[in-house]
Amino acid sequence: MTAPLVAVRDLTVDFAGGAQASRAVDGVSLDIAPGEALGIVGESGSGKSVTWLAALGLLPTKARVTGSVRIEGKELVGAARRDLEQVRGKRIAMIFQDPSSCLNPVHRIGRQLVEALGLHRGLTGRAAEAETLRLLDQVGIADARRRLMDYPHLLSGGLNQRVMIAMALAGEPDLLVADEPTTALDATIQAQILALLGSIRRDTGMALILISHDLGVVAENVDRVAVMYAGRLVEEAPGADLFGAARHPYTQGLLAALPTLTGPRRRLAAIPGTVPEPGRVPVGCRFAPRCPVAETKCATVPPPSRLVGFRHAAACHRRLEPGASAWNQPQAAE
């Protein structure tokens, strides 16, 4: 087995709020191999983004982060700011779903890219300008030299997202964390951005973490999938195994809510209720109040994560067989 590029162990994030802290991430453990593409899915409030903001030390001071995040053995949790600055952008880069909020509106695109190259690779002058043009060309921006003089508000959402990807690539990172990178884009531009990320991965050998609500996007663009719910990792498996034989009732519920492209029209199954707030999670299995097959002990005993197949782990008390579903099949629509 290849040694992991990034190893996350028992990562926990608490936010102080009045007399009681709220736990947003609870004991998450993950490995990311060099060059691997990992998808992280789950409803809003599941802790997907907070996990990686915590790993990079980007949370506010009211957040208390414990556990371990190591990149090739180097600990990031509790590391000094100077050490983290050597990792952010250079070893691990992150792009967000709203590029307009991440780009500085009062500086031209070229200046922001040159600044990133200077910080991460020490490039200045003509060398920095030449590399900036190369990066813009790599991410598919036409007439790159003219675009260097544009401000972010002069570019479309798709072009701004390409600029953000170019800035992330400026440090030649080993891992790119893409947090809902296509949510605000139309379907055509979304497909282009995802194809671009896949092409860059193949060309550079960079690892990718794709955080998304869209299971279809994840299915087509990653090697392995991790499912989070209410701050915990509930299922993890290679993509084909997870989409073909999900074992956790929550994952099965997410898949049951997807429309099919073939066969008769059917009513989609919906998971009742909502994700619990961080300060009001159930004592046992956090999905138990919404689970159609919950047992008595689910309300009081947290289920341990256990192997249910090759590299396939699920945190559930029940032993669902491959292909079985906790959700009733929806009836055909008339």
mmCIF file of C-alpha atoms in Angstrom:
data_model
loop_
_atom_site.group_PDB
_atom_site.id
_atom_site.type_symbol
_atom_site.label_atom_id
_atom_site.label_comp_id
_atom_site.label_asym_id
_atom_site.label_seq_id
_atom_site.Cartn_x
_atom_site.Cartn_y
_atom_site.Cartn_z
ATOM 1 C CA MET A 1 0.000 0.000 0.000
ATOM 2 C CA THR A 2 1.259 3.503 -0.857
ATOM 3 C CA ALA A 3 1.920 5.713 2.150
ATOM 4 C CA PRO A 4 -0.797 8.397 2.415
ATOM 5 C CA LEU A 5 -0.048 11.920 1.277
ATOM 6 C CA VAL A 6 -2.402 13.308 3.940
ATOM 7 C CA ALA A 7 -3.535 11.362 7.013
ATOM 8 C CA VAL A 8 -6.420 12.689 9.128
ATOM 9 C CA ARG A 9 -6.903 11.014 12.509
ATOM 10 C CA ASP A 10 -9.752 11.637 14.985
ATOM 11 C CA LEU A 11 -10.213 15.238 13.853
ATOM 12 C CA THR A 12 -12.676 17.085 16.066
ATOM 13 C CA VAL A 13 -13.873 20.693 15.795
ATOM 14 C CA ASP A 14 -15.806 22.475 18.559
ATOM 15 C CA PHE A 15 -17.207 25.998 18.311
ATOM 16 C CA ALA A 16 -17.660 27.938 21.542
ATOM 17 C CA GLY A 17 -21.184 29.319 21.861
ATOM 18 C CA GLY A 18 -22.473 30.535 25.220
ATOM 19 C CA ALA A 19 -22.332 27.973 28.018
ATOM 20 C CA GLN A 20 -22.010 24.974 25.683
ATOM 21 C CA ALA A 21 -19.741 24.227 22.747
ATOM 22 C CA SER A 22 -21.130 22.901 19.476
ATOM 23 C CA ARG A 23 -19.294 20.011 17.832
ATOM 24 C CA ALA A 24 -19.209 20.460 14.055
ATOM 25 C CA VAL A 25 -16.757 17.639 13.271
ATOM 26 C CA ASP A 26 -16.528 14.560 15.462
ATOM 27 C CA GLY A 27 -13.649 12.102 15.150
ATOM 28 C CA VAL A 28 -13.126 12.079 11.384
ATOM 29 C CA SER A 29 -10.305 9.858 10.076
ATOM 30 C CA LEU A 30 -9.290 9.754 6.415
ATOM 31 C CA ASP A 31 -6.291 8.929 4.230
ATOM 32 C CA ILE A 32 -5.592 10.558 0.867
ATOM 33 C CA ALA A 33 -3.054 8.828 -1.354
ATOM 34 C CA PRO A 34 -0.785 10.703 -3.793
ATOM 35 C CA GLY A 35 -2.656 11.374 -7.027
ATOM 36 C CA GLU A 36 -5.973 10.069 -5.660
ATOM 37 C CA ALA A 37 -9.341 11.772 -6.185
ATOM 38 C CA LEU A 38 -11.593 11.608 -3.119
ATOM 39 C CA GLY A 39 -15.181 12.829 -3.112
ATOM 40 C CA ILE A 40 -16.839 14.018 0.105
ATOM 41 C CA VAL A 41 -20.636 14.186 0.059
ATOM 42 C CA GLY A 42 -23.420 14.954 2.507
ATOM 43 C CA GLU A 43 -26.130 17.490 3.199
ATOM 44 C CA SER A 44 -25.384 21.039 4.297
ATOM 45 C CA GLY A 45 -24.245 21.050 7.921
ATOM 46 C CA SER A 46 -22.508 17.677 7.679
ATOM 47 C CA GLY A 47 -19.052 19.148 8.342
ATOM 48 C CA LYS A 48 -17.525 18.627 4.899
ATOM 49 C CA SER A 49 -15.997 22.084 4.464
ATOM 50 C CA VAL A 50 -15.213 22.609 8.153
ATOM 51 C CA THR A 51 -13.049 19.470 8.132
ATOM 52 C CA TRP A 52 -10.628 20.924 5.586
ATOM 53 C CA LEU A 53 -10.769 24.483 6.895
ATOM 54 C CA ALA A 54 -9.713 23.026 10.238
ATOM 55 C CA ALA A 55 -6.950 20.976 8.621
ATOM 56 C CA LEU A 56 -5.455 24.131 7.110
ATOM 57 C CA GLY A 57 -5.894 26.270 10.225
ATOM 58 C CA LEU A 58 -8.392 28.589 8.524
ATOM 59 C CA LEU A 59 -11.115 28.551 11.200
ATOM 60 C CA PRO A 60 -11.698 31.506 13.576
ATOM 61 C CA THR A 61 -10.155 31.541 17.034
ATOM 62 C CA LYS A 62 -13.417 30.443 18.689
ATOM 63 C CA ALA A 63 -12.986 27.038 17.036
ATOM 64 C CA ARG A 64 -11.114 24.385 19.041
ATOM 65 C CA VAL A 65 -9.480 21.774 16.832
ATOM 66 C CA THR A 66 -8.108 18.489 18.192
ATOM 67 C CA GLY A 67 -6.823 15.329 16.586
ATOM 68 C CA SER A 68 -4.165 15.023 13.911
ATOM 69 C CA VAL A 69 -3.707 16.085 10.288
ATOM 70 C CA ARG A 70 -0.357 15.098 8.800
ATOM 71 C CA ILE A 71 1.018 15.724 5.341
ATOM 72 C CA GLU A 72 3.831 13.257 4.744
ATOM 73 C CA GLY A 73 4.388 13.092 8.499
ATOM 74 C CA LYS A 74 4.273 16.843 9.179
ATOM 75 C CA GLU A 75 1.636 17.755 11.775
ATOM 76 C CA LEU A 76 -0.706 20.631 10.891
ATOM 77 C CA VAL A 77 -3.056 20.744 13.897
ATOM 78 C CA GLY A 78 -1.595 23.208 16.365
ATOM 79 C CA ALA A 79 1.302 24.079 14.040
ATOM 80 C CA ALA A 80 2.790 27.569 14.124
ATOM 81 C CA ARG A 81 1.484 30.086 11.599
ATOM 82 C CA ARG A 82 4.837 30.141 9.799
ATOM 83 C CA ASP A 83 4.708 26.371 9.327
ATOM 84 C CA LEU A 84 1.122 26.500 8.063
ATOM 85 C CA GLU A 85 2.032 29.184 5.544
ATOM 86 C CA GLN A 86 4.568 26.767 4.076
ATOM 87 C CA VAL A 87 1.733 24.283 3.482
ATOM 88 C CA ARG A 88 -1.187 26.496 2.414
ATOM 89 C CA GLY A 89 -1.097 27.023 -1.299
ATOM 90 C CA LYS A 90 2.243 25.288 -1.717
ATOM 91 C CA ARG A 91 1.467 21.741 -0.525
ATOM 92 C CA ILE A 92 -2.320 21.963 -0.132
ATOM 93 C CA ALA A 93 -4.404 24.479 -2.088
ATOM 94 C CA MET A 94 -8.124 25.164 -1.710
ATOM 95 C CA ILE A 95 -10.705 26.668 -4.057
ATOM 96 C CA PHE A 96 -14.192 27.723 -3.006
ATOM 97 C CA GLN A 97 -17.637 27.766 -4.568
ATOM 98 C CA ASP A 98 -17.863 31.571 -4.826
ATOM 99 C CA PRO A 99 -14.749 32.894 -6.585
ATOM 100 C CA SER A 100 -16.008 36.488 -6.509
ATOM 101 C CA SER A 101 -15.681 36.496 -2.711
ATOM 102 C CA CYS A 102 -12.116 35.137 -2.853
ATOM 103 C CA LEU A 103 -10.612 37.426 -5.494
ATOM 104 C CA ASN A 104 -9.683 40.974 -4.473
ATOM 105 C CA PRO A 105 -12.068 43.304 -6.365
ATOM 106 C CA VAL A 106 -9.652 46.275 -6.373
ATOM 107 C CA HIS A 107 -6.667 44.457 -7.909
ATOM 108 C CA ARG A 108 -6.247 43.208 -11.443
ATOM 109 C CA ILE A 109 -6.175 39.477 -12.140
ATOM 110 C CA GLY A 110 -2.535 39.596 -13.217
ATOM 111 C CA ARG A 111 -1.367 41.235 -10.000
ATOM 112 C CA GLN A 112 -3.117 38.639 -7.855
ATOM 113 C CA LEU A 113 -1.596 35.760 -9.800
ATOM 114 C CA VAL A 114 1.895 37.303 -9.674
ATOM 115 C CA GLU A 115 1.528 37.729 -5.913
ATOM 116 C CA ALA A 116 0.684 34.027 -5.522
ATOM 117 C CA LEU A 117 3.704 33.043 -7.627
ATOM 118 C CA GLY A 118 5.961 35.258 -5.558
ATOM 119 C CA LEU A 119 4.698 33.824 -2.262
ATOM 120 C CA HIS A 120 4.839 30.154 -3.200
ATOM 121 C CA ARG A 121 7.641 29.910 -5.757
ATOM 122 C CA GLY A 122 9.651 33.126 -5.408
ATOM 123 C CA LEU A 123 9.032 34.207 -9.013
ATOM 124 C CA THR A 124 9.209 37.910 -9.916
ATOM 125 C CA GLY A 125 9.445 40.108 -12.988
ATOM 126 C CA ARG A 126 9.327 38.523 -16.418
ATOM 127 C CA ALA A 127 9.521 35.005 -15.025
ATOM 128 C CA ALA A 128 6.367 35.606 -12.984
ATOM 129 C CA GLU A 129 4.566 37.174 -15.951
ATOM 130 C CA ALA A 130 5.482 34.259 -18.231
ATOM 131 C CA GLU A 131 4.280 31.721 -15.655
ATOM 132 C CA THR A 132 1.052 33.698 -15.157
ATOM 133 C CA LEU A 133 0.345 33.504 -18.885
ATOM 134 C CA ARG A 134 1.088 29.779 -18.858
ATOM 135 C CA LEU A 135 -1.304 29.177 -15.964
ATOM 136 C CA LEU A 136 -4.134 31.123 -17.598
ATOM 137 C CA ASP A 137 -3.576 29.161 -20.790
ATOM 138 C CA GLN A 138 -3.554 25.902 -18.810
ATOM 139 C CA VAL A 139 -6.969 26.648 -17.312
ATOM 140 C CA GLY A 140 -8.409 27.505 -20.725
ATOM 141 C CA ILE A 141 -8.630 31.317 -20.612
ATOM 142 C CA ALA A 142 -8.307 32.733 -24.118
ATOM 143 C CA ASP A 143 -6.339 35.927 -24.841
ATOM 144 C CA ALA A 144 -4.517 35.554 -21.528
ATOM 145 C CA ARG A 145 -2.311 38.645 -21.890
ATOM 146 C CA ARG A 146 -5.334 40.935 -22.183
ATOM 147 C CA ARG A 147 -7.091 39.227 -19.277
ATOM 148 C CA LEU A 148 -4.176 40.035 -16.973
ATOM 149 C CA MET A 149 -5.389 43.646 -16.920
ATOM 150 C CA ASP A 150 -9.016 42.776 -16.068
ATOM 151 C CA TYR A 151 -10.615 43.168 -12.647
ATOM 152 C CA PRO A 152 -12.691 40.253 -11.286
ATOM 153 C CA HIS A 153 -16.003 42.041 -11.893
ATOM 154 C CA LEU A 154 -15.248 42.162 -15.623
ATOM 155 C CA LEU A 155 -15.153 38.355 -15.831
ATOM 156 C CA SER A 156 -17.984 35.832 -15.788
ATOM 157 C CA GLY A 157 -18.418 33.361 -12.941
ATOM 158 C CA GLY A 158 -16.845 30.592 -15.008
ATOM 159 C CA LEU A 159 -13.797 32.709 -15.880
ATOM 160 C CA ASN A 160 -13.379 33.801 -12.258
ATOM 161 C CA GLN A 161 -13.444 30.159 -11.187
ATOM 162 C CA ARG A 162 -10.750 29.393 -13.769
ATOM 163 C CA VAL A 163 -8.655 32.236 -12.349
ATOM 164 C CA MET A 164 -9.098 30.754 -8.867
ATOM 165 C CA ILE A 165 -7.922 27.375 -10.157
ATOM 166 C CA ALA A 166 -4.912 29.065 -11.767
ATOM 167 C CA MET A 167 -4.066 30.721 -8.431
ATOM 168 C CA ALA A 168 -4.392 27.376 -6.658
ATOM 169 C CA LEU A 169 -2.051 25.780 -9.201
ATOM 170 C CA ALA A 170 0.493 28.601 -8.828
ATOM 171 C CA GLY A 171 2.124 26.842 -5.881
ATOM 172 C CA GLU A 172 2.200 23.471 -7.696
ATOM 173 C CA PRO A 173 0.318 21.801 -4.814
ATOM 174 C CA ASP A 174 0.337 18.093 -4.031
ATOM 175 C CA LEU A 175 -3.345 18.257 -3.025
ATOM 176 C CA LEU A 176 -6.157 20.482 -4.273
ATOM 177 C CA VAL A 177 -9.291 20.783 -2.116
ATOM 178 C CA ALA A 178 -12.202 21.880 -4.328
ATOM 179 C CA ASP A 179 -15.113 22.984 -2.134
ATOM 180 C CA GLU A 180 -18.280 23.009 -4.278
ATOM 181 C CA PRO A 181 -16.298 24.519 -7.177
ATOM 182 C CA THR A 182 -19.178 24.411 -9.677
ATOM 183 C CA THR A 183 -22.282 25.162 -7.591
ATOM 184 C CA ALA A 184 -22.805 28.701 -8.913
ATOM 185 C CA LEU A 185 -22.139 27.782 -12.561
ATOM 186 C CA ASP A 186 -24.492 26.643 -15.306
ATOM 187 C CA ALA A 187 -24.356 23.037 -16.496
ATOM 188 C CA THR A 188 -22.119 23.670 -19.519
ATOM 189 C CA ILE A 189 -19.508 25.655 -17.574
ATOM 190 C CA GLN A 190 -19.737 23.126 -14.737
ATOM 191 C CA ALA A 191 -18.787 20.320 -17.093
ATOM 192 C CA GLN A 192 -15.874 22.363 -18.446
ATOM 193 C CA ILE A 193 -14.499 23.106 -14.968
ATOM 194 C CA LEU A 194 -14.724 19.460 -13.912
ATOM 195 C CA ALA A 195 -13.055 18.322 -17.134
ATOM 196 C CA LEU A 196 -10.325 20.897 -16.486
ATOM 197 C CA LEU A 197 -9.671 19.566 -12.970
ATOM 198 C CA GLY A 198 -9.494 16.017 -14.319
ATOM 199 C CA SER A 199 -7.052 17.044 -17.036
ATOM 200 C CA ILE A 200 -4.810 18.861 -14.555
ATOM 201 C CA ARG A 201 -4.788 15.809 -12.292
ATOM 202 C CA ARG A 202 -3.667 13.579 -15.135
ATOM 203 C CA ASP A 203 -0.966 16.027 -16.242
ATOM 204 C CA THR A 204 0.489 16.849 -12.818
ATOM 205 C CA GLY A 205 -0.255 13.818 -10.619
ATOM 206 C CA MET A 206 -1.962 16.106 -8.099
ATOM 207 C CA ALA A 207 -4.382 14.597 -5.580
ATOM 208 C CA LEU A 208 -7.911 16.028 -5.463
ATOM 209 C CA ILE A 209 -10.608 16.297 -2.821
ATOM 210 C CA LEU A 210 -13.970 17.195 -4.361
ATOM 211 C CA ILE A 211 -16.568 18.402 -1.865
ATOM 212 C CA SER A 212 -20.045 18.408 -3.391
ATOM 213 C CA HIS A 213 -23.764 17.928 -2.842
ATOM 214 C CA ASP A 214 -24.091 16.547 -6.361
ATOM 215 C CA LEU A 215 -23.694 12.778 -6.328
ATOM 216 C CA GLY A 216 -23.603 12.677 -10.113
ATOM 217 C CA VAL A 217 -20.628 15.039 -10.211
ATOM 218 C CA VAL A 218 -18.823 12.971 -7.584
ATOM 219 C CA ALA A 219 -19.551 9.650 -9.305
ATOM 220 C CA GLU A 220 -17.903 10.770 -12.546
ATOM 221 C CA ASN A 221 -14.833 12.499 -11.129
ATOM 222 C CA VAL A 222 -13.401 10.594 -8.141
ATOM 223 C CA ASP A 223 -11.835 7.251 -7.271
ATOM 224 C CA ARG A 224 -13.232 6.978 -3.751
ATOM 225 C CA VAL A 225 -16.157 8.514 -1.838
ATOM 226 C CA ALA A 226 -16.587 9.487 1.814
ATOM 227 C CA VAL A 227 -20.095 10.234 3.118
ATOM 228 C CA MET A 228 -20.462 12.586 6.099
ATOM 229 C CA TYR A 229 -23.496 13.185 8.277
ATOM 230 C CA ALA A 230 -23.771 15.567 11.251
ATOM 231 C CA GLY A 231 -20.004 15.803 11.675
ATOM 232 C CA ARG A 232 -19.221 12.113 11.380
ATOM 233 C CA LEU A 233 -17.973 9.877 8.605
ATOM 234 C CA VAL A 234 -20.716 7.289 8.058
ATOM 235 C CA GLU A 235 -19.511 5.445 4.951
ATOM 236 C CA GLU A 236 -16.364 5.250 2.844
ATOM 237 C CA ALA A 237 -15.765 3.126 -0.238
ATOM 238 C CA PRO A 238 -14.407 3.082 -3.793
ATOM 239 C CA GLY A 239 -16.820 4.957 -6.046
ATOM 240 C CA ALA A 240 -18.146 1.927 -7.918
ATOM 241 C CA ASP A 241 -18.809 0.037 -4.670
ATOM 242 C CA LEU A 242 -20.538 2.926 -2.960
ATOM 243 C CA PHE A 243 -22.871 3.760 -5.846
ATOM 244 C CA GLY A 244 -23.484 0.096 -6.669
ATOM 245 C CA ALA A 245 -23.837 -1.339 -3.154
ATOM 246 C CA ALA A 246 -24.163 1.360 -0.494
ATOM 247 C CA ARG A 247 -24.470 -0.113 3.003
ATOM 248 C CA HIS A 248 -25.402 2.825 5.250
ATOM 249 C CA PRO A 249 -29.106 3.851 5.319
ATOM 250 C CA TYR A 250 -28.142 7.513 4.905
ATOM 251 C CA THR A 251 -26.131 6.836 1.749
ATOM 252 C CA GLN A 252 -28.947 4.656 0.449
ATOM 253 C CA GLY A 253 -31.367 7.508 1.120
ATOM 254 C CA LEU A 254 -29.236 9.951 -0.845
ATOM 255 C CA LEU A 255 -29.093 7.541 -3.772
ATOM 256 C CA ALA A 256 -32.842 6.824 -3.588
ATOM 257 C CA ALA A 257 -33.497 10.550 -4.063
ATOM 258 C CA LEU A 258 -31.740 10.551 -7.460
ATOM 259 C CA PRO A 259 -33.821 10.301 -10.630
ATOM 260 C CA THR A 260 -33.042 7.507 -13.086
ATOM 261 C CA LEU A 261 -32.304 8.114 -16.760
ATOM 262 C CA THR A 262 -33.916 4.891 -17.963
ATOM 263 C CA GLY A 263 -37.012 2.857 -17.117
ATOM 264 C CA PRO A 264 -40.445 4.040 -15.966
ATOM 265 C CA ARG A 265 -40.910 7.332 -14.172
ATOM 266 C CA ARG A 266 -40.950 6.925 -10.408
ATOM 267 C CA ARG A 267 -41.606 9.148 -7.458
ATOM 268 C CA LEU A 268 -38.338 10.028 -5.773
ATOM 269 C CA ALA A 269 -37.808 8.957 -2.188
ATOM 270 C CA ALA A 270 -37.035 11.795 0.229
ATOM 271 C CA ILE A 271 -35.233 11.531 3.556
ATOM 272 C CA PRO A 272 -37.570 13.003 6.194
ATOM 273 C CA GLY A 273 -36.365 15.681 8.601
ATOM 274 C CA THR A 274 -33.143 17.702 8.526
ATOM 275 C CA VAL A 275 -29.543 17.411 9.681
ATOM 276 C CA PRO A 276 -29.421 18.145 13.456
ATOM 277 C CA GLU A 277 -27.753 21.342 14.623
ATOM 278 C CA PRO A 278 -24.213 20.809 15.978
ATOM 279 C CA GLY A 279 -25.266 21.471 19.579
ATOM 280 C CA ARG A 280 -28.327 19.204 19.457
ATOM 281 C CA VAL A 281 -27.138 15.915 18.006
ATOM 282 C CA PRO A 282 -28.585 12.579 19.201
ATOM 283 C CA VAL A 283 -26.593 10.586 21.743
ATOM 284 C CA GLY A 284 -26.349 7.419 19.694
ATOM 285 C CA CYS A 285 -26.446 7.227 15.913
ATOM 286 C CA ARG A 286 -26.946 10.746 14.639
ATOM 287 C CA PHE A 287 -29.039 9.527 11.734
ATOM 288 C CA ALA A 288 -31.361 7.423 13.925
ATOM 289 C CA PRO A 289 -34.255 9.977 14.114
ATOM 290 C CA ARG A 290 -34.461 9.974 10.302
ATOM 291 C CA CYS A 291 -33.598 6.318 9.675
ATOM 292 C CA PRO A 292 -36.376 3.941 8.518
ATOM 293 C CA VAL A 293 -34.653 0.877 10.016
ATOM 294 C CA ALA A 294 -33.386 2.315 13.318
ATOM 295 C CA GLU A 295 -33.275 -0.100 16.260
ATOM 296 C CA THR A 296 -33.584 0.596 19.983
ATOM 297 C CA LYS A 297 -29.839 0.717 20.585
ATOM 298 C CA CYS A 298 -29.379 3.200 17.705
ATOM 299 C CA ALA A 299 -30.811 5.923 19.963
ATOM 300 C CA THR A 300 -28.213 5.394 22.700
ATOM 301 C CA VAL A 301 -25.135 3.641 21.272
ATOM 302 C CA PRO A 302 -22.965 5.308 18.593
ATOM 303 C CA PRO A 303 -22.321 2.728 15.848
ATOM 304 C CA PRO A 304 -18.650 1.867 15.249
ATOM 305 C CA SER A 305 -17.208 1.991 11.761
ATOM 306 C CA ARG A 306 -16.504 -1.504 10.448
ATOM 307 C CA LEU A 307 -15.368 -3.073 7.214
ATOM 308 C CA VAL A 308 -18.215 -4.436 5.084
ATOM 309 C CA GLY A 309 -16.167 -5.080 1.944
ATOM 310 C CA PHE A 310 -12.811 -4.400 0.336
ATOM 311 C CA ARG A 311 -11.852 -0.863 1.404
ATOM 312 C CA HIS A 312 -15.548 -0.363 2.184
ATOM 313 C CA ALA A 313 -16.445 0.805 5.712
ATOM 314 C CA ALA A 314 -19.786 1.833 7.194
ATOM 315 C CA ALA A 315 -20.860 3.032 10.643
ATOM 316 C CA CYS A 316 -24.164 1.220 11.212
ATOM 317 C CA HIS A 317 -25.441 -1.333 13.734
ATOM 318 C CA ARG A 318 -27.384 -3.220 11.062
ATOM 319 C CA ARG A 319 -25.738 -5.601 8.597
ATOM 320 C CA LEU A 320 -27.370 -4.723 5.315
ATOM 321 C CA GLU A 321 -26.477 -7.053 2.472
ATOM 322 C CA PRO A 322 -25.091 -5.702 -0.815
ATOM 323 C CA GLY A 323 -27.941 -4.547 -3.007
ATOM 324 C CA ALA A 324 -30.435 -4.402 -0.104
ATOM 325 C CA SER A 325 -31.929 -1.009 0.742
ATOM 326 C CA ALA A 326 -33.298 0.449 3.939
ATOM 327 C CA TRP A 327 -35.713 2.532 1.863
ATOM 328 C CA ASN A 328 -38.840 1.203 0.223
ATOM 329 C CA GLN A 329 -38.701 1.328 -3.543
ATOM 330 C CA PRO A 330 -40.856 4.198 -4.834
ATOM 331 C CA GLN A 331 -43.970 3.277 -6.801
ATOM 332 C CA ALA A 332 -44.115 3.931 -10.523
ATOM 333 C CA ALA A 333 -45.745 7.251 -11.365
ATOM 334 C CA GLU A 334 -48.991 7.088 -13.305
#
